[in-house]
mmCIF file with all atom_site columns, C-alpha atoms in Angstrom:
data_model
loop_
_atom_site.group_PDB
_atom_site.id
_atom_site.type_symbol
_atom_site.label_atom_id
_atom_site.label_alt_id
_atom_site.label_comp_id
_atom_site.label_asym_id
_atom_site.label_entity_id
_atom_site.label_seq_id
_atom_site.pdbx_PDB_ins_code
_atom_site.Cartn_x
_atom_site.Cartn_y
_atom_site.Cartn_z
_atom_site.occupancy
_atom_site.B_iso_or_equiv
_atom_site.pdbx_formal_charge
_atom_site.auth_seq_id
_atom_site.auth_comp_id
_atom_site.auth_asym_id
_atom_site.auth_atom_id
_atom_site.pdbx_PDB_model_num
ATOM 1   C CA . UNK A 1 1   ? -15.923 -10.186 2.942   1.00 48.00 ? 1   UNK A CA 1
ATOM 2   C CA . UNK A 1 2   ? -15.319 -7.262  5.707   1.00 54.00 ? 2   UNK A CA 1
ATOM 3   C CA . UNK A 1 3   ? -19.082 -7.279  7.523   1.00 52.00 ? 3   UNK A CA 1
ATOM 4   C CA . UNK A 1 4   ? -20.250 -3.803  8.091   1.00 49.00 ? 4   UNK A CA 1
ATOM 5   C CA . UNK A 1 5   ? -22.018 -3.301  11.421  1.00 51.00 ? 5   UNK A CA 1
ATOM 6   C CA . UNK A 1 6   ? -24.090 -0.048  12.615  1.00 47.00 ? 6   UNK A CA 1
ATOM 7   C CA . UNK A 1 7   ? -21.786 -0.485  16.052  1.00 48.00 ? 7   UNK A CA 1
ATOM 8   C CA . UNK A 1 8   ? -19.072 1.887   16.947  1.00 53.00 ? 8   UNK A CA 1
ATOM 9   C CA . UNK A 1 9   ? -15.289 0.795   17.397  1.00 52.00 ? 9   UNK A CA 1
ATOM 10  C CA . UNK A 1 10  ? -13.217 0.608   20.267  1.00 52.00 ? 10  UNK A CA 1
ATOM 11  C CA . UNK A 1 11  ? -9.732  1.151   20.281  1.00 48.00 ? 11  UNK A CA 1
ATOM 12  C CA . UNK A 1 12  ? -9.429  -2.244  21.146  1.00 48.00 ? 12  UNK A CA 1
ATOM 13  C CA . UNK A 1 13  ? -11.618 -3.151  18.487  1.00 54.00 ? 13  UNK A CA 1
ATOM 14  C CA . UNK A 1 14  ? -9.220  -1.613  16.136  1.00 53.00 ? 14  UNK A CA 1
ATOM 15  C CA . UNK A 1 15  ? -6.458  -3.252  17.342  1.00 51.00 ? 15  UNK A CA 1
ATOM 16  C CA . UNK A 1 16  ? -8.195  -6.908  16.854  1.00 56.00 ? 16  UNK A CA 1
ATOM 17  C CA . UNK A 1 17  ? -8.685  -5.490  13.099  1.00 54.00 ? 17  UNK A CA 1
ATOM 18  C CA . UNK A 1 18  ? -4.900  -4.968  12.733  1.00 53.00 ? 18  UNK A CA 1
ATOM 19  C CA . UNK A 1 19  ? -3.977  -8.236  13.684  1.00 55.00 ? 19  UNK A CA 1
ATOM 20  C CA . UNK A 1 20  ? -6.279  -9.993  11.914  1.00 55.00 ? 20  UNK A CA 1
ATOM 21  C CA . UNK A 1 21  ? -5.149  -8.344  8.439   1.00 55.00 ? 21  UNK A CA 1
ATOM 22  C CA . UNK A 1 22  ? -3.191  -11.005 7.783   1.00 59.00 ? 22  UNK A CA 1
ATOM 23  C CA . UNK A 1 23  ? -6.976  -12.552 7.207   1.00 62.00 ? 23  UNK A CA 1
ATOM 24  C CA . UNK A 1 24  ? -8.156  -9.983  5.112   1.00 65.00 ? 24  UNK A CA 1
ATOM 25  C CA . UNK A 1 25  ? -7.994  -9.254  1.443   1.00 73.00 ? 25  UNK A CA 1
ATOM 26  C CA . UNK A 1 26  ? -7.502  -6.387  -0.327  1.00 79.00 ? 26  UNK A CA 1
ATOM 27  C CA . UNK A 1 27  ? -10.360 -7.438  -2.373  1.00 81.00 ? 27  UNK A CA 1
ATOM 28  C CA . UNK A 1 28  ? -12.211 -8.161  0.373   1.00 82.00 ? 28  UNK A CA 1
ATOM 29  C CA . UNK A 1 29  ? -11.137 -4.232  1.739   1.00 83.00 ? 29  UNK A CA 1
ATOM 30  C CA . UNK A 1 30  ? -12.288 -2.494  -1.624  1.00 85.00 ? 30  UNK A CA 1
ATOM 31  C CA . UNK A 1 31  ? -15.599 -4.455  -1.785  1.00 86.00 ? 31  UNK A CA 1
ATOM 32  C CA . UNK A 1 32  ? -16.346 -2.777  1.961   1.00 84.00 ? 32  UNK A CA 1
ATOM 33  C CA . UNK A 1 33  ? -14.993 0.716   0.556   1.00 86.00 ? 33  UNK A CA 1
ATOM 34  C CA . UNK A 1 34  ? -17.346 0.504   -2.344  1.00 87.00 ? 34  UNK A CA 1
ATOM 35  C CA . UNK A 1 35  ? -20.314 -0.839  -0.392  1.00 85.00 ? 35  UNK A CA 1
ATOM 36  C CA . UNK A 1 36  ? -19.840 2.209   2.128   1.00 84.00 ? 36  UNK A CA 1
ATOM 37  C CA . UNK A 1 37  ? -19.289 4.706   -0.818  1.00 85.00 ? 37  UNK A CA 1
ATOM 38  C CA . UNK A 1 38  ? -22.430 3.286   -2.187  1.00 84.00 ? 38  UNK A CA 1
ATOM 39  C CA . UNK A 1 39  ? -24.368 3.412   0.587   1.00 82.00 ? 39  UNK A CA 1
ATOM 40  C CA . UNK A 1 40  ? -23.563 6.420   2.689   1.00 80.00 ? 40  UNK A CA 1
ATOM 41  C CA . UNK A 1 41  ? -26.169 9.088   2.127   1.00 76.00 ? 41  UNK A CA 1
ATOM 42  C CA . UNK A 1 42  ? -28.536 6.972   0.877   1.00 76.00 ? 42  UNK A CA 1
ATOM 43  C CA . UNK A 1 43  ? -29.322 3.872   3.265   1.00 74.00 ? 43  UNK A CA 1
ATOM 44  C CA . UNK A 1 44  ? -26.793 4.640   5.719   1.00 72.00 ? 44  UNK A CA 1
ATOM 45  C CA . UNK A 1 45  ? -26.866 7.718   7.522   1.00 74.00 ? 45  UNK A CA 1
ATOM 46  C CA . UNK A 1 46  ? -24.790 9.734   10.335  1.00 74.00 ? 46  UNK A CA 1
ATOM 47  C CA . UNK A 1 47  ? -21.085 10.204  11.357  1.00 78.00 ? 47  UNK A CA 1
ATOM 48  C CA . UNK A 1 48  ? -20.203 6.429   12.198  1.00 78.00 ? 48  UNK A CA 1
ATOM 49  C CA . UNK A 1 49  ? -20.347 5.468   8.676   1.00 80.00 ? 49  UNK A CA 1
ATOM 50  C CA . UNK A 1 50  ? -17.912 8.313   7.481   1.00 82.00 ? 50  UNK A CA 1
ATOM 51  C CA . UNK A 1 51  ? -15.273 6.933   10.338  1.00 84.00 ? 51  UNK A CA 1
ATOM 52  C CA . UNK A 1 52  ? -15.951 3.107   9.419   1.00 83.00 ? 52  UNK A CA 1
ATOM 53  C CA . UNK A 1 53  ? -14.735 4.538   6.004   1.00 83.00 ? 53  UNK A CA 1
ATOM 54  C CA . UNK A 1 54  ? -12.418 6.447   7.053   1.00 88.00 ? 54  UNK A CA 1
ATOM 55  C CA . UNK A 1 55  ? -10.482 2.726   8.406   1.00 85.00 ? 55  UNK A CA 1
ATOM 56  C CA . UNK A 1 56  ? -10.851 1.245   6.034   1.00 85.00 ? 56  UNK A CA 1
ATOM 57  C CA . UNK A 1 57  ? -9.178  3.782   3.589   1.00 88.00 ? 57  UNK A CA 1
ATOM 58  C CA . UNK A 1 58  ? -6.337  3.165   6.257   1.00 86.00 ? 58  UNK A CA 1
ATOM 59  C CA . UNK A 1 59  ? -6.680  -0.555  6.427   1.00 84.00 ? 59  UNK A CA 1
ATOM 60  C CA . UNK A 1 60  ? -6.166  -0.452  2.973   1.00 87.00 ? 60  UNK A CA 1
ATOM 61  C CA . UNK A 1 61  ? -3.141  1.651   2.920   1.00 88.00 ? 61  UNK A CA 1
ATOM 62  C CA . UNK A 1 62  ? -1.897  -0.712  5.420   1.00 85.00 ? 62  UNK A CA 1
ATOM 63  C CA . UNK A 1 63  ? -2.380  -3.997  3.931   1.00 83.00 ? 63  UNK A CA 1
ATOM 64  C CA . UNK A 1 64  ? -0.812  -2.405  0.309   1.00 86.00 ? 64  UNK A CA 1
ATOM 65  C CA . UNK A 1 65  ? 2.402   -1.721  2.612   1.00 87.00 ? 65  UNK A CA 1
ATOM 66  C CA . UNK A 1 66  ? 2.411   -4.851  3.900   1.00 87.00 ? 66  UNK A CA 1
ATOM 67  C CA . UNK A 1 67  ? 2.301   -6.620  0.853   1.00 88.00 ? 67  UNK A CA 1
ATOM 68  C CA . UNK A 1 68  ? 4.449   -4.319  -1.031  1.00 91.00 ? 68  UNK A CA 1
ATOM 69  C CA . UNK A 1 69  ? 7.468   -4.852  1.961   1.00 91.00 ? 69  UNK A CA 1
ATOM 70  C CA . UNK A 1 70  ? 6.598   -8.908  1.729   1.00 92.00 ? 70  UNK A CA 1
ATOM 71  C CA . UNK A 1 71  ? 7.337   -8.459  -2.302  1.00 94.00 ? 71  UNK A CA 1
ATOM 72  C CA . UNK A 1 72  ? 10.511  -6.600  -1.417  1.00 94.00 ? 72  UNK A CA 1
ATOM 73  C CA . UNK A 1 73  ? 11.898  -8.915  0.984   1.00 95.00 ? 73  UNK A CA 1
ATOM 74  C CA . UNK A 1 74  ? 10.985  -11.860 -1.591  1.00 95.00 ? 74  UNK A CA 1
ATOM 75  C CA . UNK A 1 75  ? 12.956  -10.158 -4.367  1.00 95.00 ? 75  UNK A CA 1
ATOM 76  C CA . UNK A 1 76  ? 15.628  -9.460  -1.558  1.00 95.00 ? 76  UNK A CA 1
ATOM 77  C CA . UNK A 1 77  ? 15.996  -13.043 -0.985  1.00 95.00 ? 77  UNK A CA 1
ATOM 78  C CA . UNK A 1 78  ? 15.790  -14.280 -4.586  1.00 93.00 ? 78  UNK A CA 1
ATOM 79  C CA . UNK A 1 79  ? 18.722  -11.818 -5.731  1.00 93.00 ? 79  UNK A CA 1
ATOM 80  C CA . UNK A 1 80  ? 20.730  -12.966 -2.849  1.00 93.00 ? 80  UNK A CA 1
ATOM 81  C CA . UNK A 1 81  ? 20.194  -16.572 -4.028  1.00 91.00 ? 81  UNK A CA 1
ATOM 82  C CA . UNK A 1 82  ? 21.376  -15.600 -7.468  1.00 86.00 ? 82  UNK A CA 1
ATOM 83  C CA . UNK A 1 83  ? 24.859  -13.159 -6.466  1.00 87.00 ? 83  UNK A CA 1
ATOM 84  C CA . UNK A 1 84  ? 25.432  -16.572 -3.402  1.00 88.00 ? 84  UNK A CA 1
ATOM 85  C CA . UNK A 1 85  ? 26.216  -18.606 -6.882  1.00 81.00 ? 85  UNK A CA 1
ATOM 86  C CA . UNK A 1 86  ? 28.877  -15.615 -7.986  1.00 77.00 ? 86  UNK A CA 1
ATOM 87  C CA . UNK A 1 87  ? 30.099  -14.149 -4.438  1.00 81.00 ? 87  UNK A CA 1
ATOM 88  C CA . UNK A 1 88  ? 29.186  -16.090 -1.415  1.00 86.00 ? 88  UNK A CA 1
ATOM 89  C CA . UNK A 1 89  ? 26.521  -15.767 0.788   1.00 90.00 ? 89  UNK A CA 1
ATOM 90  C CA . UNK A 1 90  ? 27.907  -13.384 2.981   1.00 92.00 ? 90  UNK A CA 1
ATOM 91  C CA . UNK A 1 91  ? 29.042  -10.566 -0.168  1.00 91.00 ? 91  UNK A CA 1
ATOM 92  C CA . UNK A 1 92  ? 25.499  -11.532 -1.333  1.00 90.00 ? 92  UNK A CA 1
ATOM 93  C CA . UNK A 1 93  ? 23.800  -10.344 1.438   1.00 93.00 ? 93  UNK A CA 1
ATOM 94  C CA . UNK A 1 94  ? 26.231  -7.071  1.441   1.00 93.00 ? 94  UNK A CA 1
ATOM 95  C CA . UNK A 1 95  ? 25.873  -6.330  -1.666  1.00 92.00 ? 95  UNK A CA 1
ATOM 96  C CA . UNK A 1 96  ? 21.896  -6.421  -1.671  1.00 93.00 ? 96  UNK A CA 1
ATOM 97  C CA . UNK A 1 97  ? 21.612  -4.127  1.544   1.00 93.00 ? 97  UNK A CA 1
ATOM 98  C CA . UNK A 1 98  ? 24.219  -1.986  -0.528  1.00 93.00 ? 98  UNK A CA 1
ATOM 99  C CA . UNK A 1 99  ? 22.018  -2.078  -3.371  1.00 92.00 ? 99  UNK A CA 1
ATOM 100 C CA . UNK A 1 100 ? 18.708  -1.639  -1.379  1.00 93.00 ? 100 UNK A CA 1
ATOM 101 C CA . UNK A 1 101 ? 20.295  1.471   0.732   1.00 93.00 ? 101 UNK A CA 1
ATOM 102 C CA . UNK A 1 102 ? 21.237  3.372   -2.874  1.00 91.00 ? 102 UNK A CA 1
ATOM 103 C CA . UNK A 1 103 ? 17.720  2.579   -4.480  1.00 90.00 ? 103 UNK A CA 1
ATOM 104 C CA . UNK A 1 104 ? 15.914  4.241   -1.243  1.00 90.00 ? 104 UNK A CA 1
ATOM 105 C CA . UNK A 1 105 ? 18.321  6.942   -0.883  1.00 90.00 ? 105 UNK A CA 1
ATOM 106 C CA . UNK A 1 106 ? 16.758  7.982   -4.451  1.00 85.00 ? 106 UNK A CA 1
ATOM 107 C CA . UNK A 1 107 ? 13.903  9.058   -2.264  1.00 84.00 ? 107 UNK A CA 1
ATOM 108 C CA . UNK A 1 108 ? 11.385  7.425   -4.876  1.00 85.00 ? 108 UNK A CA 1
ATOM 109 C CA . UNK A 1 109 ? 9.186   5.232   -2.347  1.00 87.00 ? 109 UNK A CA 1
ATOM 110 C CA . UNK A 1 110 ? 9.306   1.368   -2.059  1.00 89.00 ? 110 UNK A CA 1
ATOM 111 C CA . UNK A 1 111 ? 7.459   0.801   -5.441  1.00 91.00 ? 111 UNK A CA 1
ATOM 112 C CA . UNK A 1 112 ? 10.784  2.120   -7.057  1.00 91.00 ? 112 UNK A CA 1
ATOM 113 C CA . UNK A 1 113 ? 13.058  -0.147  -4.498  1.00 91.00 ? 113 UNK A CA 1
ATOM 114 C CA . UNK A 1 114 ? 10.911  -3.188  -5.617  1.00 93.00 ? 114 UNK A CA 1
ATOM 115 C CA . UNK A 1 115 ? 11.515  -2.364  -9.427  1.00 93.00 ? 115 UNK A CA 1
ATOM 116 C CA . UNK A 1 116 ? 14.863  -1.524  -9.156  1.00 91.00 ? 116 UNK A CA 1
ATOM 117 C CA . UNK A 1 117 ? 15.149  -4.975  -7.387  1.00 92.00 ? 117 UNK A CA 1
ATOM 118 C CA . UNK A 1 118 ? 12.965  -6.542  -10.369 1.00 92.00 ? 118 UNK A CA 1
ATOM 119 C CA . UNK A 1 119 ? 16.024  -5.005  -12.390 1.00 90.00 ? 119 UNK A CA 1
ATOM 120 C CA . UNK A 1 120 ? 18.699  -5.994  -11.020 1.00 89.00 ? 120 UNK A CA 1
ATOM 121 C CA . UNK A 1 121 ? 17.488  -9.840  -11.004 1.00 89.00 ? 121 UNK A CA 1
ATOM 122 C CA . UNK A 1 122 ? 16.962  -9.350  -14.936 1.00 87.00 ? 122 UNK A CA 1
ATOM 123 C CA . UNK A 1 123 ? 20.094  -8.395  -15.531 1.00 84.00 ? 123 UNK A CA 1
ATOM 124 C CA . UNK A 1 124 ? 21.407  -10.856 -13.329 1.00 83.00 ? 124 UNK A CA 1
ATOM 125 C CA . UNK A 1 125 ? 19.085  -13.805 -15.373 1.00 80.00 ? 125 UNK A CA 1
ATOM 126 C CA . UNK A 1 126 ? 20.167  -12.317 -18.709 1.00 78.00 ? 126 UNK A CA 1
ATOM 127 C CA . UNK A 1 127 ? 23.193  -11.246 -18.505 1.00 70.00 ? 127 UNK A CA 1
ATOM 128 C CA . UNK A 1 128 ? 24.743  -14.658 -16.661 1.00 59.00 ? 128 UNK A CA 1
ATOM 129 C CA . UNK A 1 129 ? 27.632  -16.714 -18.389 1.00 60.00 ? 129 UNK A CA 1
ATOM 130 C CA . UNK A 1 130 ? 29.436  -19.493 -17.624 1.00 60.00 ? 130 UNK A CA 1
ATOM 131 C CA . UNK A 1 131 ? 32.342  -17.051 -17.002 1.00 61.00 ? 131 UNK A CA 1
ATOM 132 C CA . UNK A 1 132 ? 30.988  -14.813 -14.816 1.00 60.00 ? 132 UNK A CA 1
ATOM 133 C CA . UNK A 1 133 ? 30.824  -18.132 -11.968 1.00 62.00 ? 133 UNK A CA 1
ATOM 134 C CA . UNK A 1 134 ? 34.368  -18.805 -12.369 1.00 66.00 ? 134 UNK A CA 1
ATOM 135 C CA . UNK A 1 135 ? 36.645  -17.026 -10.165 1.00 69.00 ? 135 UNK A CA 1
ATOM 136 C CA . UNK A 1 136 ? 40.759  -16.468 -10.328 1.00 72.00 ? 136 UNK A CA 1
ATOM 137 C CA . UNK A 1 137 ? 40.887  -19.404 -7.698  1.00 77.00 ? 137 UNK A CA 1
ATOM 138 C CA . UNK A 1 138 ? 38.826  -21.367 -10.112 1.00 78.00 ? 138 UNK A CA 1
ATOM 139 C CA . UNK A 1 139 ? 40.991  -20.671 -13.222 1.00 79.00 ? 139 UNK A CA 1
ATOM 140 C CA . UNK A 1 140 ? 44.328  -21.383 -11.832 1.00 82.00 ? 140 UNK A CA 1
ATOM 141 C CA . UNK A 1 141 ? 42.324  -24.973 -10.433 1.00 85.00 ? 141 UNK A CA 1
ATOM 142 C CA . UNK A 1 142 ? 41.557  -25.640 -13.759 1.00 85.00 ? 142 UNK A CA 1
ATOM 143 C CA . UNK A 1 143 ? 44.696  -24.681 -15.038 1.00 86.00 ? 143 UNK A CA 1
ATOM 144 C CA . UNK A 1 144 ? 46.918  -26.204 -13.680 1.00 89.00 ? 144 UNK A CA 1
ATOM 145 C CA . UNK A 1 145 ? 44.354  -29.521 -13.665 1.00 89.00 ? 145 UNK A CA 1
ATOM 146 C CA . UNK A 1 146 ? 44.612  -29.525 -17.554 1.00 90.00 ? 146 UNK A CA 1
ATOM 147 C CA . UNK A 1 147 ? 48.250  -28.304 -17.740 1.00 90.00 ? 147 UNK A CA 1
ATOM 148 C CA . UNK A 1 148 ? 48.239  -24.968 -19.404 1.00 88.00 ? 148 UNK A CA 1
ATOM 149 C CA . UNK A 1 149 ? 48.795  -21.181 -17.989 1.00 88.00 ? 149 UNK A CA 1
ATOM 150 C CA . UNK A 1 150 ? 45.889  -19.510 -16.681 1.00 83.00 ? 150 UNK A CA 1
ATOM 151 C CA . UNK A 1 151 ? 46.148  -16.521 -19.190 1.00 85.00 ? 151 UNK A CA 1
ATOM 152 C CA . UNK A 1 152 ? 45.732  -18.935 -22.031 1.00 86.00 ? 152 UNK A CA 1
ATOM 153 C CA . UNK A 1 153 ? 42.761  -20.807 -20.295 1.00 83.00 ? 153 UNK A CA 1
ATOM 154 C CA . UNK A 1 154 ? 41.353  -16.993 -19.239 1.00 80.00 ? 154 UNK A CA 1
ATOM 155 C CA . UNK A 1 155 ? 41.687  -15.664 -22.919 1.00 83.00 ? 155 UNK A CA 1
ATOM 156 C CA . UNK A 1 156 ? 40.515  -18.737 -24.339 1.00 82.00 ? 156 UNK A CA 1
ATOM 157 C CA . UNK A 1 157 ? 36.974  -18.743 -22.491 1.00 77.00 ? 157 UNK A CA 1
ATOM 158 C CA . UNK A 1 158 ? 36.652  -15.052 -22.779 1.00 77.00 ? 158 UNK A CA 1
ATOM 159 C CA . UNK A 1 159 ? 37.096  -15.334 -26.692 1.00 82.00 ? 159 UNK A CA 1
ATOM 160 C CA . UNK A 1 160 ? 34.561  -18.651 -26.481 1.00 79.00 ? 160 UNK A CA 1
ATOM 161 C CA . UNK A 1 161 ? 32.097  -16.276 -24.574 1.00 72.00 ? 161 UNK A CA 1
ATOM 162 C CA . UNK A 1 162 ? 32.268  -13.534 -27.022 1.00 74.00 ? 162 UNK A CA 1
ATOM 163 C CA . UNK A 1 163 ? 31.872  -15.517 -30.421 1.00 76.00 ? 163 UNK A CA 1
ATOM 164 C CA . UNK A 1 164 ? 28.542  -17.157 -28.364 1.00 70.00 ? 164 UNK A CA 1
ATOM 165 C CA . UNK A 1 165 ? 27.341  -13.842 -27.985 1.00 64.00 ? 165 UNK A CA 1
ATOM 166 C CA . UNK A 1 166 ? 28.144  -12.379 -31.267 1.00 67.00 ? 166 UNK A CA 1
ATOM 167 C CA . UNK A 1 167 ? 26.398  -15.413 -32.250 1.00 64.00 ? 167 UNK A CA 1
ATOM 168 C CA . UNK A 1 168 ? 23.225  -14.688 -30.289 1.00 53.00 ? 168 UNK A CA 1
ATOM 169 C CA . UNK A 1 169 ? 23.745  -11.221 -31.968 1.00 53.00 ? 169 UNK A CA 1
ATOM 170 C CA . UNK A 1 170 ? 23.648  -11.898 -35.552 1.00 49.00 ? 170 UNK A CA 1
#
């Protein structure tokens, strides 16, 4: 719980608040808001209380930032882990920051980058075969491994793939 005193702030004050956030709770933030809502104008009187509110509307705003960019860069990682499997950790990465740069040039605020990154790992979950992780390299390995041409092998797990899904379909 945030402890409300009848002191003022210093700027430096307000500084030790900041870095300390990491402490707080946004549960702990809204309890204070209500407490002051509740209590200004009826046990709590004068100007000090309306700023003491006033930061913590902004301490709030903060913390939902800062929690909303930690979600981001945890989906950020995640769907990198997932497109390392298909591309390599290097295309992973570019194609992420590719995909992050289009989803904020939308203009739509970091709530939609976050659920267009939710997306994206869906589809990426869902959507996932068995040939999607084999690569040209990979066929012509395999190919010439089992002794057959890699257009057979290629048309062979392609037609494998779809008679699964038509499967899954029906």
């Amino acid at each position: 719980m945030i402890t409300i005193e009848n002191s003022r702030t210093n700027p430096l004050t307000g500084l030790g608040i900041l870095k300390d956030l990491e402490s707080f709770n946004i549960n702990d933030i809204d309890e204070a808001i209500q407490e002051l809502e509740d209590k200004i104008g009826k046990s709590y009187f004068g100007n000090v209380w309306e700023e003491k509110l006033q930061v913590l509307y902004s301490l709030k705003k903060f913390a939902e930032k800062k929690r909303l960019a930690k979600e981001i860069y945890t989906l950020k990682e995640k769907l990198v882990e997932r497109l390392t499997v298909l591309h390599g950790k290097h295309k992973a990465w570019a194609d992420v920051a590719n995909l992050v740069n289009e989803l904020q040039a939308e203009g739509n605020g970091r709530e939609f980058v976050r659920d267009g990154l939710k997306i994206e790992i869906e589809r990426l979950e869902n959507g996932l075969t068995a040939f999607d992780l084999l690569s040209a390299d990979d066929i012509h390995a395999l190919s010439s491994e089992i002794g057959t041409d890699p257009e057979t092998l290629y048309s062979g797990v392609a037609e494998i793939i779809a008679k699964r899904k038509s499967e899954v379909i029906e």
